[in-house]
CSV table of C-alpha atoms (C1' of nucleotides) in Angstrom, one decimal:
chain,number,residue,atom,x,y,z
S,1,MET,CA,23.0,-14.1,-21.4
S,2,THR,CA,20.6,-11.8,-23.2
S,3,LYS,CA,20.5,-7.8,-22.8
S,4,ARG,CA,17.4,-8.6,-20.7
S,5,ASP,CA,19.3,-10.8,-18.4
S,6,ASP,CA,22.3,-8.6,-18.1
S,7,LEU,CA,19.8,-5.6,-17.0
S,8,THR,CA,18.3,-7.8,-14.8
S,9,GLU,CA,21.8,-8.5,-12.6
S,10,ALA,CA,22.5,-4.9,-12.5
S,11,ALA,CA,18.9,-3.9,-11.6
S,12,THR,CA,19.7,-6.2,-8.7
S,13,ASP,CA,22.9,-4.8,-7.8
S,14,TYR,CA,21.1,-1.1,-7.5
S,15,ALA,CA,17.7,-2.6,-5.2
S,16,LEU,CA,20.5,-4.2,-3.0
S,17,ALA,CA,21.9,-1.1,-2.7
S,18,HIS,CA,19.4,1.8,-2.2
S,19,GLY,CA,16.4,-0.5,-0.9
S,20,LEU,CA,13.1,-1.5,-2.8
S,21,ILE,CA,10.5,0.9,-1.4
S,22,GLY,CA,11.3,3.9,-3.5
S,23,LEU,CA,12.5,2.5,-6.4
S,24,SER,CA,12.2,4.4,-9.4
S,25,LEU,CA,12.8,3.7,-12.8
S,26,ARG,CA,14.9,7.2,-14.0
S,27,PRO,CA,17.7,7.0,-10.9
S,28,LEU,CA,18.0,3.2,-11.4
S,29,ALA,CA,18.2,3.7,-15.2
S,30,ALA,CA,20.7,6.7,-14.8
S,31,GLU,CA,23.0,4.5,-12.9
S,32,LEU,CA,22.9,1.5,-15.7
S,33,GLY,CA,23.8,4.0,-18.1
S,34,THR,CA,20.5,3.7,-19.4
S,35,SER,CA,17.1,5.5,-19.7
S,36,ASP,CA,13.9,4.2,-18.2
S,37,ARG,CA,12.7,4.2,-21.9
S,38,MET,CA,15.0,0.6,-22.4
S,39,LEU,CA,14.1,-0.6,-18.8
S,40,ILE,CA,10.2,-0.9,-20.2
S,41,TYR,CA,11.1,-1.3,-23.7
S,42,HIS,CA,13.1,-4.6,-22.5
S,43,PHE,CA,11.1,-5.1,-19.5
S,44,GLY,CA,7.2,-4.3,-20.0
S,45,SER,CA,6.4,-2.6,-17.3
S,46,LYS,CA,8.0,-1.6,-13.8
S,47,ASP,CA,6.1,-4.3,-12.3
S,48,GLU,CA,8.0,-6.9,-14.2
S,49,LEU,CA,11.5,-5.7,-13.9
S,50,VAL,CA,10.9,-5.5,-9.9
S,51,ALA,CA,9.4,-9.4,-10.4
S,52,ALA,CA,12.9,-10.2,-12.0
S,53,VAL,CA,14.9,-8.3,-9.6
S,54,LEU,CA,13.5,-10.3,-6.6
S,55,GLU,CA,13.6,-13.8,-8.5
S,56,ALA,CA,17.3,-12.6,-8.7
S,57,SER,CA,18.1,-11.7,-5.7
S,58,ASN,CA,16.6,-14.9,-4.0
S,59,THR,CA,18.9,-17.1,-6.7
S,60,ARG,CA,21.9,-15.3,-5.5
S,61,SER,CA,21.3,-15.5,-1.7
S,62,MET,CA,20.0,-19.4,-2.0
S,63,ALA,CA,23.4,-19.9,-3.3
S,64,TYR,CA,24.9,-19.1,0.2
S,65,ILE,CA,22.7,-21.6,2.1
S,66,ASP,CA,23.7,-24.7,-0.5
S,67,ALA,CA,27.1,-23.9,-0.3
S,68,MET,CA,27.5,-24.4,3.5
S,69,ALA,CA,28.8,-27.7,5.2
S,70,PRO,CA,26.2,-29.5,7.4
S,71,ALA,CA,26.3,-28.3,11.2
S,72,ALA,CA,26.6,-30.8,14.3
S,73,SER,CA,23.3,-30.3,15.9
S,74,LEU,CA,19.9,-28.0,15.2
S,75,GLY,CA,21.1,-25.9,17.5
S,76,LYS,CA,24.7,-25.3,15.4
S,77,ALA,CA,23.2,-25.0,12.6
S,78,VAL,CA,21.0,-22.2,13.8
S,79,LEU,CA,24.0,-20.7,14.7
S,80,ALA,CA,25.5,-20.7,11.7
S,81,LEU,CA,23.0,-20.1,9.6
S,82,TRP,CA,23.2,-17.1,11.1
S,83,ALA,CA,26.9,-16.4,11.0
S,84,THR,CA,26.6,-16.7,6.9
S,85,TYR,CA,23.3,-13.7,6.9
S,86,THR,CA,25.6,-11.5,9.1
S,87,GLU,CA,29.0,-12.7,7.5
S,88,HIS,CA,28.0,-11.8,4.0
S,89,ASP,CA,26.7,-8.4,2.7
S,90,GLN,CA,25.4,-10.2,-0.3
S,91,VAL,CA,22.9,-12.2,1.9
S,92,GLN,CA,22.4,-9.6,4.7
S,93,ARG,CA,20.9,-7.3,1.5
S,94,CYS,CA,19.1,-9.8,0.2
S,95,GLN,CA,17.3,-10.7,3.3
S,96,ARG,CA,17.0,-6.8,3.4
S,97,MET,CA,15.0,-6.6,0.5
S,98,TYR,CA,13.2,-9.7,0.9
S,99,VAL,CA,11.9,-8.0,3.8
S,100,GLU,CA,10.9,-4.6,1.5
S,101,ALA,CA,9.1,-6.8,-0.8
S,102,ALA,CA,7.1,-8.7,1.7
S,103,ALA,CA,5.8,-5.0,3.6
S,104,LEU,CA,5.3,-3.9,0.2
S,105,GLY,CA,3.1,-7.0,-0.3
S,106,LEU,CA,1.4,-7.0,2.9
S,107,LEU,CA,-2.1,-6.0,1.2
S,108,GLY,CA,-1.4,-8.2,-1.7
S,109,ARG,CA,-0.1,-5.4,-3.9
S,110,GLU,CA,1.0,-7.0,-6.4
S,111,PRO,CA,3.7,-7.9,-8.1
S,112,TYR,CA,5.0,-7.9,-4.3
S,113,ALA,CA,2.9,-10.4,-3.2
S,114,SER,CA,3.0,-13.0,-5.5
S,115,SER,CA,7.4,-13.3,-5.8
S,116,ILE,CA,6.9,-13.4,-2.2
S,117,ARG,CA,5.3,-16.5,-1.9
S,118,ALA,CA,7.5,-18.0,-4.8
S,119,SER,CA,10.6,-16.6,-3.0
S,120,ASN,CA,9.5,-18.0,0.2
S,121,ALA,CA,8.6,-21.4,-0.8
S,122,LEU,CA,11.9,-22.3,-2.9
S,123,TRP,CA,13.7,-20.4,-0.1
S,124,ILE,CA,12.2,-22.7,2.8
S,125,ARG,CA,12.8,-25.5,0.5
S,126,THR,CA,16.5,-24.3,1.0
S,127,LEU,CA,16.7,-24.3,4.1
S,128,SER,CA,15.2,-27.8,4.8
S,129,ALA,CA,17.8,-29.2,2.8
S,130,TYR,CA,20.8,-27.6,4.6
S,131,LEU,CA,18.8,-28.8,8.2
S,132,GLU,CA,18.5,-32.3,6.7
S,133,ARG,CA,22.1,-32.5,5.7
S,134,SER,CA,22.8,-31.3,9.3
S,135,GLY,CA,20.6,-34.1,11.2
S,136,VAL,CA,17.5,-33.4,10.8
S,137,THR,CA,14.8,-35.7,9.7
S,138,ALA,CA,12.9,-35.0,6.7
S,139,THR,CA,9.6,-34.0,8.1
S,140,ARG,CA,10.8,-31.6,10.8
S,141,ALA,CA,13.0,-30.1,8.7
S,142,PRO,CA,10.2,-27.7,6.8
S,143,GLY,CA,8.6,-26.7,10.0
S,144,ILE,CA,11.7,-25.9,11.7
S,145,ALA,CA,12.9,-23.7,9.1
S,146,ASN,CA,9.3,-22.0,8.5
S,147,LEU,CA,10.7,-21.6,12.4
S,148,ILE,CA,14.0,-19.7,11.6
S,149,ASP,CA,13.1,-18.3,8.8
S,150,ALA,CA,10.3,-16.4,10.1
S,151,THR,CA,12.2,-15.5,13.0
S,152,PHE,CA,15.3,-14.1,11.3
S,153,ASN,CA,13.0,-11.5,9.5
S,154,GLY,CA,12.1,-9.9,12.6
S,155,VAL,CA,15.8,-10.0,13.3
S,156,PHE,CA,16.0,-8.4,10.7
S,157,LEU,CA,13.0,-6.2,10.9
S,158,ASP,CA,13.5,-4.8,14.4
S,159,ARG,CA,17.6,-4.3,14.0
S,160,PRO,CA,18.5,-3.6,11.3
S,161,LEU,CA,21.6,-2.2,11.9
S,162,ASP,CA,22.6,-1.4,15.6
S,163,ASP,CA,22.1,-3.8,18.3
S,164,GLU,CA,24.0,-6.3,17.3
S,165,ALA,CA,24.4,-8.2,20.2
S,166,GLU,CA,21.0,-8.0,21.0
S,167,SER,CA,20.2,-9.6,17.7
S,168,ARG,CA,23.1,-12.5,18.7
S,169,GLN,CA,21.2,-13.0,22.1
S,170,ILE,CA,17.6,-13.3,20.7
S,171,VAL,CA,18.9,-16.2,17.9
S,172,GLN,CA,21.2,-18.1,21.1
S,173,ASP,CA,18.0,-18.5,22.4
S,174,LEU,CA,16.3,-19.9,19.9
S,175,ALA,CA,18.8,-22.3,18.5
S,176,SER,CA,19.3,-23.1,22.9
S,177,ALA,CA,15.2,-23.9,22.6
S,178,LEU,CA,15.8,-25.6,19.7
S,179,ASP,CA,18.6,-27.6,21.2
S,180,ARG,CA,17.1,-28.5,24.2
S,181,PRO,CA,16.6,-32.8,24.3
S,182,GLN,CA,13.2,-33.9,22.5
S,183,LEU,CA,11.2,-34.5,24.9
S,184,GLY,CA,8.1,-34.5,23.8
S,185,ASN,CA,6.3,-36.2,20.2
S,186,GLU,CA,6.3,-34.4,17.0
Y,1,MET,CA,-9.0,16.9,23.5
Y,2,THR,CA,-7.5,19.1,20.6
Y,3,LYS,CA,-8.3,18.8,17.0
Y,4,ARG,CA,-4.9,17.2,16.5
Y,5,ASP,CA,-5.8,14.3,18.4
Y,6,ASP,CA,-9.1,13.9,16.5
Y,7,LEU,CA,-7.5,14.3,13.3
Y,8,THR,CA,-4.8,11.8,14.2
Y,9,GLU,CA,-7.2,8.6,15.8
Y,10,ALA,CA,-9.0,9.3,12.6
Y,11,ALA,CA,-5.7,9.3,10.1
Y,12,THR,CA,-4.6,6.0,12.2
Y,13,ASP,CA,-7.9,3.9,11.2
Y,14,TYR,CA,-7.3,5.3,7.8
Y,15,ALA,CA,-3.5,4.1,7.7
Y,16,LEU,CA,-4.3,0.9,9.5
Y,17,ALA,CA,-6.7,-0.1,6.8
Y,18,HIS,CA,-4.8,1.7,3.7
Y,19,GLY,CA,-1.5,0.9,4.7
Y,20,LEU,CA,1.3,3.1,5.3
Y,21,ILE,CA,3.5,2.5,2.7
Y,22,GLY,CA,1.7,4.1,-0.5
Y,23,LEU,CA,0.3,7.1,2.5
Y,24,SER,CA,-0.5,10.3,0.4
Y,25,LEU,CA,-2.2,13.1,2.2
Y,26,ARG,CA,-4.8,14.3,-0.1
Y,27,PRO,CA,-6.7,10.8,-0.5
Y,28,LEU,CA,-6.2,10.2,4.1
Y,29,ALA,CA,-7.4,14.2,3.8
Y,30,ALA,CA,-10.9,13.2,1.3
Y,31,GLU,CA,-11.8,10.3,4.2
Y,32,LEU,CA,-11.0,12.9,6.9
Y,33,GLY,CA,-13.4,15.2,5.7
Y,34,THR,CA,-10.4,18.0,5.7
Y,35,SER,CA,-7.6,18.8,3.1
Y,36,ASP,CA,-4.1,18.2,2.8
Y,37,ARG,CA,-3.7,21.8,3.3
Y,38,MET,CA,-5.5,21.4,7.1
Y,39,LEU,CA,-2.9,18.1,8.0
Y,40,ILE,CA,0.1,20.0,6.9
Y,41,TYR,CA,-1.3,22.9,8.9
Y,42,HIS,CA,-2.0,20.9,12.4
Y,43,PHE,CA,1.3,18.0,12.0
Y,44,GLY,CA,3.7,20.2,10.5
Y,45,SER,CA,4.7,17.7,7.9
Y,46,LYS,CA,3.9,14.3,6.6
Y,47,ASP,CA,6.5,12.8,8.0
Y,48,GLU,CA,5.8,14.6,11.8
Y,49,LEU,CA,1.9,13.3,11.4
Y,50,VAL,CA,3.2,9.5,10.3
Y,51,ALA,CA,5.1,9.6,13.4
Y,52,ALA,CA,1.9,10.7,15.3
Y,53,VAL,CA,0.1,8.2,13.8
Y,54,LEU,CA,2.6,5.2,14.7
Y,55,GLU,CA,2.8,6.3,18.2
Y,56,ALA,CA,-1.2,5.8,18.4
Y,57,SER,CA,-1.2,2.8,16.2
Y,58,ASN,CA,1.2,1.1,19.2
Y,59,THR,CA,-0.8,2.4,22.1
Y,60,ARG,CA,-3.5,0.7,21.1
Y,61,SER,CA,-1.8,-2.6,20.3
Y,62,MET,CA,-0.6,-2.2,23.8
Y,63,ALA,CA,-4.1,-1.9,25.5
Y,64,TYR,CA,-4.7,-5.3,24.3
Y,65,ILE,CA,-1.8,-7.3,25.5
Y,66,ASP,CA,-2.5,-4.9,29.4
Y,67,ALA,CA,-5.6,-6.5,29.0
Y,68,MET,CA,-4.8,-10.3,28.9
Y,69,ALA,CA,-5.0,-12.6,31.6
Y,70,PRO,CA,-1.5,-14.5,33.0
Y,71,ALA,CA,-1.2,-18.0,31.8
Y,72,ALA,CA,-0.1,-20.7,32.9
Y,73,SER,CA,3.4,-21.4,31.7
Y,74,LEU,CA,5.5,-20.1,29.1
Y,75,GLY,CA,4.7,-22.3,25.9
Y,76,LYS,CA,0.7,-21.2,26.9
Y,77,ALA,CA,1.5,-17.6,27.0
Y,78,VAL,CA,2.9,-17.9,23.5
Y,79,LEU,CA,-0.1,-19.4,22.5
Y,80,ALA,CA,-2.0,-16.6,24.1
Y,81,LEU,CA,-0.1,-13.7,22.7
Y,82,TRP,CA,-1.0,-15.8,18.8
Y,83,ALA,CA,-4.6,-15.7,19.8
Y,84,THR,CA,-4.9,-12.6,20.7
Y,85,TYR,CA,-2.9,-11.0,17.6
Y,86,THR,CA,-5.0,-12.9,15.1
Y,87,GLU,CA,-8.3,-12.5,17.2
Y,88,HIS,CA,-8.6,-8.9,17.1
Y,89,ASP,CA,-8.5,-7.2,14.0
Y,90,GLN,CA,-7.3,-3.9,15.8
Y,91,VAL,CA,-4.1,-5.7,17.0
Y,92,GLN,CA,-3.2,-7.5,13.5
Y,93,ARG,CA,-3.6,-4.4,11.6
Y,94,CYS,CA,-1.4,-2.8,14.4
Y,95,GLN,CA,1.0,-5.5,13.9
Y,96,ARG,CA,0.7,-5.4,9.9
Y,97,MET,CA,1.5,-1.1,10.1
Y,98,TYR,CA,4.7,-1.7,12.4
Y,99,VAL,CA,6.2,-4.5,10.1
Y,100,GLU,CA,5.3,-1.6,7.3
Y,101,ALA,CA,7.5,1.0,9.4
Y,102,ALA,CA,10.2,-0.8,9.8
Y,103,ALA,CA,10.8,-1.7,6.4
Y,104,LEU,CA,10.0,1.7,5.5
Y,105,GLY,CA,13.0,3.0,8.2
Y,106,LEU,CA,15.4,-0.4,6.8
Y,107,LEU,CA,17.9,2.0,5.2
Y,108,GLY,CA,17.5,4.6,8.2
Y,109,ARG,CA,14.8,6.7,6.3
Y,110,GLU,CA,12.8,9.1,9.4
Y,111,PRO,CA,10.7,9.8,10.7
Y,112,TYR,CA,10.7,5.9,10.4
Y,113,ALA,CA,13.1,4.8,11.5
Y,114,SER,CA,13.2,6.2,15.1
Y,115,SER,CA,9.6,5.8,15.6
Y,116,ILE,CA,10.0,2.1,15.1
Y,117,ARG,CA,12.9,2.1,18.1
Y,118,ALA,CA,10.7,3.9,20.1
Y,119,SER,CA,7.7,1.6,19.6
Y,120,ASN,CA,9.5,-1.5,19.8
Y,121,ALA,CA,11.0,-0.4,22.9
Y,122,LEU,CA,7.5,0.2,24.3
Y,123,TRP,CA,6.2,-3.3,23.2
Y,124,ILE,CA,9.1,-4.9,24.4
Y,125,ARG,CA,8.5,-3.7,28.0
Y,126,THR,CA,4.6,-4.4,27.4
Y,127,LEU,CA,5.5,-8.3,25.9
Y,128,SER,CA,7.9,-8.4,28.6
Y,129,ALA,CA,5.3,-7.4,31.6
Y,130,TYR,CA,2.8,-9.9,30.3
Y,131,LEU,CA,5.5,-12.8,31.2
Y,132,GLU,CA,6.3,-11.5,34.5
Y,133,ARG,CA,2.5,-11.9,35.1
Y,134,SER,CA,2.9,-15.5,33.7
Y,135,GLY,CA,5.7,-16.3,35.9
Y,136,VAL,CA,8.6,-15.8,34.0
Y,137,THR,CA,11.3,-14.4,36.1
Y,138,ALA,CA,12.1,-10.4,35.0
Y,139,THR,CA,15.8,-11.0,33.9
Y,140,ARG,CA,14.0,-13.8,31.1
Y,141,ALA,CA,11.7,-11.8,30.5
Y,142,PRO,CA,12.7,-9.0,28.2
Y,143,GLY,CA,15.1,-12.0,26.1
Y,144,ILE,CA,12.0,-14.1,25.8
Y,145,ALA,CA,9.9,-11.0,24.8
Y,146,ASN,CA,12.3,-9.8,21.7
Y,147,LEU,CA,12.3,-13.8,20.5
Y,148,ILE,CA,8.4,-14.0,20.6
Y,149,ASP,CA,8.9,-10.6,18.6
Y,150,ALA,CA,10.7,-11.4,16.3
Y,151,THR,CA,9.4,-14.3,15.3
Y,152,PHE,CA,5.4,-13.0,15.4
Y,153,ASN,CA,6.7,-10.1,12.9
Y,154,GLY,CA,8.5,-13.1,11.2
Y,155,VAL,CA,5.6,-15.2,10.6
Y,156,PHE,CA,2.9,-11.9,9.7
Y,157,LEU,CA,5.8,-11.0,7.4
Y,158,ASP,CA,5.5,-14.4,5.7
Y,159,ARG,CA,2.1,-15.3,5.6
Y,160,PRO,CA,0.0,-12.0,5.8
Y,161,LEU,CA,-3.2,-13.3,4.8
Y,162,ASP,CA,-3.3,-17.0,3.9
Y,163,ASP,CA,-2.3,-19.8,5.6
Y,164,GLU,CA,-3.4,-19.4,9.1
Y,165,ALA,CA,-3.0,-23.1,9.5
Y,166,GLU,CA,0.7,-22.9,8.6
Y,167,SER,CA,1.3,-19.7,10.8
Y,168,ARG,CA,-0.1,-21.2,13.5
Y,169,GLN,CA,2.1,-24.2,13.1
Y,170,ILE,CA,5.2,-22.5,13.5
Y,171,VAL,CA,3.7,-20.5,16.5
Y,172,GLN,CA,3.0,-23.7,18.3
Y,173,ASP,CA,6.6,-25.1,17.6
Y,174,LEU,CA,7.9,-22.0,19.3
Y,175,ALA,CA,6.1,-22.9,22.1
Y,176,SER,CA,6.6,-26.2,22.3
Y,177,ALA,CA,10.7,-25.1,22.9
Y,178,LEU,CA,10.3,-22.6,25.0
Y,179,ASP,CA,7.7,-24.7,27.5
Y,180,ARG,CA,10.8,-27.7,27.7
Y,181,PRO,CA,12.3,-28.0,31.1
Y,182,GLN,CA,15.1,-25.9,31.5
Y,183,LEU,CA,18.2,-27.9,31.5
Y,184,GLY,CA,21.4,-25.4,30.7
Y,185,ASN,CA,21.9,-21.8,33.1
Y,186,GLU,CA,19.9,-18.6,31.4
N,1,DG,C1',18.4,-2.2,-53.5
N,2,DA,C1',13.7,-3.1,-49.9
N,3,DC,C1',12.3,-5.3,-45.9
N,4,DT,C1',11.8,-6.6,-41.7
N,5,DT,C1',13.8,-6.7,-37.0
N,6,DC,C1',16.3,-5.1,-33.2
N,7,DC,C1',17.5,-1.4,-30.1
N,8,DT,C1',17.3,3.8,-28.5
N,9,DG,C1',17.2,8.5,-28.3
N,10,DT,C1',13.9,13.1,-27.9
N,11,DA,C1',10.3,14.7,-25.9
N,12,DG,C1',6.4,14.9,-23.8
N,13,DC,C1',1.4,13.2,-21.5
N,14,DA,C1',-1.2,12.6,-17.4
N,15,DC,C1',-1.0,12.1,-12.9
N,16,DT,C1',0.6,12.7,-8.1
N,17,DT,C1',3.4,14.2,-4.6
N,18,DG,C1',4.1,17.5,-0.4
N,19,DC,C1',3.8,21.9,0.8
N,20,DT,C1',3.2,26.8,-0.1
N,21,DA,C1',1.7,32.0,-1.0
N,22,DC,C1',-2.8,34.5,-0.1
N,23,DA,C1',-6.5,36.3,1.2
N,24,DT,C1',-10.2,34.9,4.6
N,25,DA,C1',-13.0,34.2,7.6
N,26,DC,C1',-14.1,33.8,13.0
N,27,DC,C1',-13.3,34.4,17.9
N,28,DT,C1',-11.3,36.1,22.2
N,29,DG,C1',-9.6,40.2,25.1
N,30,DA,C1',-8.4,44.4,26.1
D,1,DT,C1',-13.5,48.5,17.8
D,2,DC,C1',-10.2,47.0,17.1
D,3,DA,C1',-6.0,43.5,16.8
D,4,DG,C1',-4.4,39.4,17.0
D,5,DG,C1',-4.0,34.1,17.5
D,6,DT,C1',-6.7,30.2,15.4
D,7,DA,C1',-8.5,27.9,11.6
D,8,DT,C1',-9.7,27.3,6.4
D,9,DG,C1',-10.6,27.6,1.3
D,10,DT,C1',-8.3,28.5,-3.4
D,11,DA,C1',-5.1,28.1,-6.0
D,12,DG,C1',-0.9,27.1,-7.2
D,13,DC,C1',4.6,25.2,-8.0
D,14,DA,C1',8.4,22.4,-8.5
D,15,DA,C1',9.1,17.8,-9.0
D,16,DG,C1',8.3,13.5,-10.2
D,17,DT,C1',5.8,9.1,-11.9
D,18,DG,C1',5.5,5.1,-15.1
D,19,DC,C1',4.4,5.2,-19.1
D,20,DT,C1',4.1,6.7,-24.9
D,21,DA,C1',4.5,8.4,-29.7
D,22,DC,C1',7.3,9.3,-33.2
D,23,DA,C1',11.4,9.1,-35.2
D,24,DG,C1',15.6,7.1,-37.1
D,25,DG,C1',20.1,4.1,-36.8
D,26,DA,C1',21.8,-0.8,-37.4
D,27,DA,C1',22.2,-5.1,-39.3
D,28,DG,C1',20.6,-9.1,-41.2
D,29,DT,C1',17.8,-11.2,-45.0
D,30,DC,C1',15.5,-11.6,-49.5
DNA sequence: GACTTCCTGTAGCACTTGCTACATACCTGA
DNA sequence: TCAGGTATGTAGCAAGTGCTACAGGAAGTC
């Protein structure tokens, strides 16, 4: 739509490819065919640009979850979510960037801390909706969504590239743990 | 022992307090009562300093796990581990720094990627040992340790400061999921 | 034609980064 | 006594950081 929106999408592509932590305006601008001067002009500051990029990235990855077909059980839902994470480069990269942003916001630094809070709230809601579609009750869904999200992020953190088998094993363990018949209360 | 070791410990304190991501030599050196010049002299490069700091931090936090008394069940072990994480500032800060290093190493950047791999291997071994002390079989322990580690890291990532109750809820969910009687095979 | 508003290029500022060159001590062993 | 390794201070370099000042072009409005 606006020029700013175009820049946001292009900057998001760049950030997804090159990472968020070392991001600096001049190389980014060069790849977008513009200048740091223009980025500041359109966004006001680097922080606002970063916030826009994080929001765009989150929006992109949520679309993939929303598009998933329901699963037959909770455990199968966990495996299906993991498959979505790993099969789509886009989702994987968005998740990686989320992890970077979260790390940058660990000590409360802005705009990362606020962006992460906002993104996470939406993300949990998206996961919850998928779980509900898969038969999980509305009361249990958010809690389980949080557990799944935390575990997946942790897996991404520890095994960024290699060890795909080991990552899968962890997810499998979580899935089977969650799929056991519910004995206790909630 | 050597001057380098002293500097490593002091630099670790500083990094645990101020974070790893924005770490730069001059402010660090100022707080240690020395100069960037001297840090480079003793460590050779910033990368080697960072590697030393990460190793020191990991060693510190593992000591806390090694000191834990065995738990009565797997679920109780999970809760006890989480208690250790949250009750000791040292452990919490070490974990936070691990997360920062992992984020920095996400795209393979050194020395973070290598340090994380090494730290994680030792950390999983430490967790496994604790689980075995708590009655988990030696074959299952490493897998479960990976699952617990991933989940805890994910929780730290999403809820750095606030939401202690929600964090606890996630851990509780994991604990009860793992504590259900084993029906399937392994 | 004058005026405003949006957009963009050039140049630069003040600052920080990791790291180095150079000189100078100090202590130790021959 | 003197050589040699260890340690430290001063100064600086080349590169990069976010951001700004200033000027100007393009396009529409009165």
